[in-house]
Amino acid sequence: MSRFLSNATNRIDSKGRVSVPASFRSVLVERGIQELYCLQDFIFPAISIGGPDLLDRYERQIASVDPFSPEANRMSLLVHGGGVFMRLDAEGRLMVTDFIRDFAGISTEVTFVGRSDHFQLWQPQAFHEAQAAARAGRVPRPA
């Protein structure tokens, strides 16, 4: 089964584009994803990217609660107000827009992080720090 795995850091070119790793592009092709749904992550300073199915998943969650509830309202604010659709160019590059830069703190490099059914864009140092914190939280502590 095709999944987004591992991580890679690429430089942003002078026109504000970054090459999506070949392994990630392969997963997009295998899954038939041409239009990318990009969402500001709810927890991390990262942009989550997947196909329209990622948006569908969030919208199913919103639809499962009372549409007038504060929970549905907050979720829609994050999912719809914090999301955009984008496309890769013919060379497999993604435009690193202000939407991405401002939220994730990205300037000259982007770390692509596999998250199984989607991937994320991170500022490289922020990713390394978050990964170290996640690892530290999983390591058994001596008694």
XYZ file of N, CA and C in Angstrom:
429
model
N 0.841 -1.181 0.000
C 0.000 0.000 0.000
C 0.888 1.246 0.000
N 0.508 2.250 -0.736
C 1.320 3.464 -0.841
C 1.053 4.390 0.345
N 2.163 4.767 0.970
C 2.093 5.667 2.123
C 3.192 6.708 2.019
N 2.960 7.837 2.665
C 3.991 8.855 2.772
C 4.837 8.509 3.991
N 6.112 8.181 3.744
C 7.017 7.779 4.808
C 8.307 8.579 4.743
N 8.978 8.690 5.869
C 10.296 9.295 6.004
C 10.208 10.820 5.966
N 11.374 11.446 5.809
C 11.419 12.902 5.724
C 12.600 13.312 4.857
N 12.497 14.482 4.283
C 13.552 15.017 3.420
C 13.465 16.534 3.455
N 14.624 17.171 3.381
C 14.673 18.625 3.385
C 15.170 19.118 2.028
N 14.416 20.048 1.438
C 14.767 20.633 0.147
C 14.778 22.148 0.247
N 15.624 22.763 -0.593
C 15.739 24.221 -0.648
C 14.625 24.816 -1.504
N 14.210 25.998 -1.123
C 13.244 26.762 -1.903
C 14.034 27.535 -2.948
N 13.596 27.488 -4.211
C 14.338 28.185 -5.262
C 14.016 29.682 -5.268
N 14.679 30.420 -6.143
C 14.546 31.879 -6.180
C 13.135 32.341 -6.564
N 12.343 31.451 -7.155
C 10.965 31.793 -7.524
C 9.954 31.341 -6.477
N 10.456 30.811 -5.338
C 9.566 30.412 -4.248
C 8.985 29.026 -4.392
N 9.642 28.167 -5.185
C 9.155 26.800 -5.391
C 10.087 25.823 -4.695
N 9.524 24.681 -4.307
C 10.328 23.620 -3.707
C 9.936 22.302 -4.364
N 10.938 21.472 -4.629
C 10.680 20.165 -5.239
C 10.156 19.198 -4.193
N 9.026 18.593 -4.497
C 8.460 17.569 -3.628
C 9.297 16.304 -3.834
N 9.709 15.630 -2.752
C 10.525 14.421 -2.904
C 9.881 13.406 -3.864
N 10.719 12.754 -4.650
C 10.230 11.786 -5.647
C 9.351 10.711 -5.023
N 9.718 10.229 -3.834
C 8.914 9.178 -3.199
C 7.515 9.692 -2.863
N 7.395 10.951 -2.485
C 6.088 11.519 -2.187
C 5.293 11.723 -3.473
N 5.965 12.177 -4.540
C 5.279 12.342 -5.831
C 4.761 10.997 -6.326
N 5.524 9.936 -6.106
C 5.083 8.594 -6.523
C 3.798 8.190 -5.816
N 3.705 8.491 -4.535
C 2.488 8.166 -3.783
C 1.313 8.975 -4.337
N 1.545 10.245 -4.638
C 0.476 11.064 -5.221
C -0.018 10.462 -6.525
N 0.908 10.007 -7.371
C 0.543 9.389 -8.646
C -0.223 8.089 -8.402
N 0.299 7.233 -7.519
C -0.369 5.954 -7.222
C -1.791 6.170 -6.730
N -2.000 7.213 -5.963
C -3.323 7.488 -5.402
C -4.185 8.337 -6.332
N -3.631 8.755 -7.455
C -4.389 9.561 -8.412
C -4.699 10.958 -7.900
N -3.855 11.482 -7.023
C -4.084 12.806 -6.446
C -3.441 13.867 -7.341
N -4.264 14.757 -7.858
C -3.763 15.858 -8.687
C -3.930 17.203 -8.001
N -5.002 17.333 -7.234
C -5.236 18.564 -6.494
C -4.935 18.292 -5.029
N -4.103 19.145 -4.433
C -3.664 18.956 -3.054
C -4.479 19.834 -2.110
N -4.994 19.237 -1.057
C -5.641 19.996 0.006
C -4.575 20.272 1.054
N -4.330 21.545 1.341
C -3.299 21.977 2.287
C -3.983 22.617 3.477
N -3.633 22.160 4.667
C -4.307 22.567 5.895
C -3.294 22.939 6.962
N -3.536 24.027 7.662
C -2.699 24.378 8.803
C -2.965 23.356 9.906
N -1.894 22.669 10.342
C -2.042 21.630 11.361
C -2.665 22.209 12.624
N -3.439 21.394 13.330
C -4.132 21.838 14.538
C -3.198 21.970 15.738
N -2.070 21.271 15.725
C -1.181 21.232 16.883
C 0.198 21.791 16.565
N 0.797 21.312 15.498
C 2.168 21.670 15.153
C 2.231 22.863 14.195
N 3.375 23.556 14.156
C 3.554 24.630 13.175
C 3.930 24.025 11.825
N 3.002 23.327 11.220
C 3.237 22.592 9.981
C 1.995 22.677 9.109
N 2.211 22.459 7.804
C 1.117 22.403 6.842
C 0.916 20.941 6.459
N -0.288 20.414 6.668
C -0.621 19.050 6.281
C -1.149 19.070 4.849
N -0.683 18.105 4.045
C -1.060 18.064 2.629
C -1.492 16.651 2.246
N -2.622 16.573 1.592
C -3.125 15.310 1.085
C -4.047 15.591 -0.083
N -4.770 14.589 -0.472
C -5.723 14.754 -1.553
C -7.061 15.238 -1.020
N -8.040 15.362 -1.901
C -9.375 15.768 -1.472
C -9.958 14.839 -0.400
N -9.481 13.593 -0.338
C -9.959 12.674 0.693
C -9.609 13.155 2.101
N -8.513 13.910 2.239
C -8.154 14.461 3.543
C -9.209 15.476 3.981
N -9.624 16.354 3.070
C -10.700 17.301 3.374
C -11.993 16.553 3.658
N -12.300 15.539 2.863
C -13.520 14.741 3.080
C -13.547 14.153 4.486
N -12.399 13.655 4.950
C -12.322 13.047 6.286
C -12.684 14.069 7.361
N -12.133 15.284 7.240
C -12.451 16.318 8.222
C -13.914 16.746 8.125
N -14.436 16.833 6.909
C -15.828 17.240 6.753
C -16.795 16.186 7.294
N -16.444 14.901 7.189
C -17.271 13.846 7.798
C -17.311 14.027 9.317
N -16.169 14.381 9.897
C -16.114 14.608 11.340
C -16.999 15.794 11.729
N -16.928 16.862 10.952
C -17.755 18.040 11.228
C -19.234 17.675 11.108
N -19.582 16.886 10.086
C -20.975 16.507 9.848
C -21.526 15.574 10.924
N -20.638 14.950 11.682
C -21.093 13.995 12.699
C -21.585 14.684 13.974
N -21.402 15.993 14.065
C -21.880 16.729 15.235
C -22.937 17.737 14.796
N -23.648 18.288 15.751
C -24.655 19.300 15.470
C -23.993 20.455 14.706
N -24.479 20.786 13.493
C -23.823 21.819 12.686
C -23.829 23.204 13.334
N -24.682 23.399 14.334
C -24.748 24.688 15.015
C -23.970 24.695 16.329
N -23.317 23.601 16.635
C -22.586 23.508 17.895
C -21.275 24.292 17.828
N -20.777 24.719 18.969
C -19.465 25.382 18.992
C -18.353 24.492 18.437
N -18.448 23.180 18.685
C -17.425 22.251 18.181
C -17.381 22.252 16.654
N -18.553 22.156 16.003
C -18.606 22.167 14.537
C -18.121 23.510 14.006
N -18.465 24.567 14.670
C -18.056 25.906 14.244
C -16.536 26.046 14.327
N -15.939 25.613 15.440
C -14.477 25.697 15.590
C -13.780 24.818 14.555
N -14.294 23.611 14.352
C -13.678 22.695 13.410
C -13.738 23.257 11.985
N -14.870 23.831 11.600
C -14.991 24.427 10.269
C -14.032 25.602 10.119
N -13.889 26.390 11.174
C -12.965 27.516 11.136
C -11.546 27.041 10.834
N -11.141 25.913 11.442
C -9.810 25.367 11.217
C -9.693 24.677 9.856
N -10.671 23.847 9.523
C -10.609 23.031 8.301
C -10.831 23.864 7.039
N -11.806 24.743 7.061
C -12.117 25.532 5.874
C -11.358 26.857 5.860
N -11.301 27.515 7.010
C -10.596 28.788 7.089
C -9.083 28.648 7.078
N -8.590 27.457 7.434
C -7.150 27.217 7.468
C -6.681 26.283 6.377
N -7.453 26.186 5.293
C -7.085 25.268 4.212
C -7.178 25.918 2.848
N -6.384 25.409 1.924
C -6.408 25.859 0.533
C -6.146 24.653 -0.370
N -6.522 24.782 -1.636
C -6.163 23.782 -2.631
C -4.975 24.299 -3.423
N -4.041 23.404 -3.747
C -2.864 23.753 -4.539
C -2.586 22.614 -5.516
N -1.704 22.870 -6.472
C -1.262 21.851 -7.432
C 0.245 21.924 -7.567
N 0.841 20.781 -7.883
C 2.257 20.763 -8.223
C 2.408 21.271 -9.648
N 3.558 21.872 -9.966
C 3.800 22.258 -11.351
C 4.274 21.029 -12.138
N 4.552 21.200 -13.404
C 4.925 20.080 -14.280
C 6.209 19.380 -13.844
N 7.068 20.081 -13.103
C 8.331 19.493 -12.626
C 8.219 18.934 -11.216
N 7.008 18.876 -10.656
C 6.810 18.319 -9.324
C 7.181 19.256 -8.196
N 7.059 20.558 -8.465
C 7.372 21.552 -7.445
C 6.087 22.166 -6.893
N 6.181 22.597 -5.650
C 5.080 23.246 -4.962
C 5.481 24.689 -4.681
N 4.578 25.624 -4.926
C 4.845 27.022 -4.613
C 4.724 27.198 -3.099
N 5.760 27.749 -2.498
C 5.754 27.995 -1.052
C 5.177 29.397 -0.841
N 3.877 29.445 -0.677
C 3.142 30.703 -0.567
C 3.249 31.288 0.842
N 2.765 32.519 0.995
C 2.739 33.136 2.324
C 1.891 32.318 3.283
N 0.835 31.668 2.788
C -0.004 30.790 3.603
C 0.864 29.738 4.294
N 1.823 29.182 3.569
C 2.729 28.161 4.106
C 3.812 28.810 4.954
N 4.481 29.804 4.416
C 5.608 30.452 5.102
C 5.208 31.024 6.463
N 4.135 31.789 6.473
C 3.737 32.476 7.699
C 3.345 31.508 8.806
N 2.580 30.487 8.473
C 2.103 29.563 9.502
C 3.220 28.667 10.026
N 4.069 28.165 9.122
C 5.090 27.193 9.510
C 6.454 27.825 9.817
N 6.597 29.109 9.571
C 7.884 29.752 9.843
C 8.981 29.337 8.881
N 8.589 28.987 7.666
C 9.531 28.509 6.657
C 10.143 29.701 5.925
N 11.468 29.625 5.675
C 12.106 30.709 4.927
C 12.857 30.182 3.709
N 13.943 29.423 3.884
C 14.765 29.003 2.747
C 14.720 27.505 2.467
N 14.313 26.712 3.447
C 14.251 25.256 3.282
C 12.940 24.725 3.850
N 12.525 23.586 3.303
C 11.306 22.916 3.741
C 11.643 21.464 4.057
N 11.189 20.987 5.205
C 11.303 19.566 5.505
C 9.945 18.929 5.228
N 9.950 17.936 4.354
C 8.765 17.144 4.020
C 8.739 15.966 4.978
N 7.605 15.758 5.644
C 7.494 14.708 6.652
C 6.317 13.811 6.301
N 6.593 12.516 6.112
C 5.535 11.560 5.829
C 4.679 11.309 7.048
N 3.361 11.257 6.854
C 2.409 11.000 7.933
C 1.394 9.942 7.484
N 1.876 8.927 6.778
C 1.089 7.806 6.282
C 0.166 8.215 5.130
N -1.030 8.746 5.411
C -1.977 9.063 4.335
C -1.859 10.503 3.848
N -0.960 11.277 4.463
C -0.700 12.654 4.022
C 0.747 12.990 4.398
N 1.193 14.159 4.004
C 2.524 14.588 4.415
C 2.443 16.018 4.924
N 3.518 16.451 5.556
C 3.538 17.783 6.115
C 4.759 18.562 5.649
N 4.622 19.893 5.686
C 5.726 20.807 5.419
C 6.100 21.468 6.738
N 7.396 21.406 7.072
C 7.902 21.960 8.326
C 9.101 22.850 8.074
N 9.335 23.778 8.975
C 10.607 24.475 9.052
C 11.551 23.421 9.626
N 12.725 23.193 9.008
C 13.580 22.062 9.401
C 13.897 21.960 10.895
N 14.300 23.037 11.528
C 14.660 22.965 12.947
C 13.440 22.650 13.808
N 12.292 23.207 13.469
C 11.063 22.926 14.219
C 10.724 21.440 14.135
N 10.915 20.835 12.947
C 10.657 19.400 12.814
C 11.596 18.588 13.697
N 12.888 18.907 13.648
C 13.851 18.149 14.454
C 13.539 18.262 15.943
N 13.140 19.439 16.390
C 12.789 19.629 17.798
C 11.525 18.855 18.161
N 10.502 18.892 17.311
C 9.254 18.165 17.581
C 9.498 16.657 17.574
N 10.334 16.188 16.642
C 10.629 14.761 16.581
C 11.413 14.326 17.824
N 12.367 15.134 18.273
C 13.131 14.820 19.484
C 12.210 14.787 20.702
N 11.278 15.735 20.789
C 10.333 15.751 21.905
C 9.425 14.521 21.871
N 8.984 14.128 20.667
C 8.143 12.933 20.539
C 8.922 11.684 20.954
N 10.187 11.627 20.547
C 11.024 10.491 20.908
C 11.252 10.454 22.420
N 11.532 11.583 23.007
C 11.770 11.657 24.455
C 10.525 11.213 25.228
N 9.359 11.516 24.698
C 8.116 11.107 25.348
C 7.841 9.618 25.232
N 8.504 8.941 24.300
C 8.281 7.505 24.084
C 9.347 6.629 24.726
N 10.481 7.228 25.085
C 11.592 6.453 25.635
C 11.292 6.097 27.082
N 11.393 4.799 27.425
C 11.161 4.414 28.832
C 12.199 5.083 29.725
N 11.738 5.585 30.817
C 12.634 6.238 31.767
C 13.129 5.203 32.774
N 14.408 5.313 33.177
C 14.928 4.376 34.175
C 14.156 4.494 35.486
N 13.999 3.360 36.139
C 13.256 3.343 37.416
C 14.073 3.866 38.553
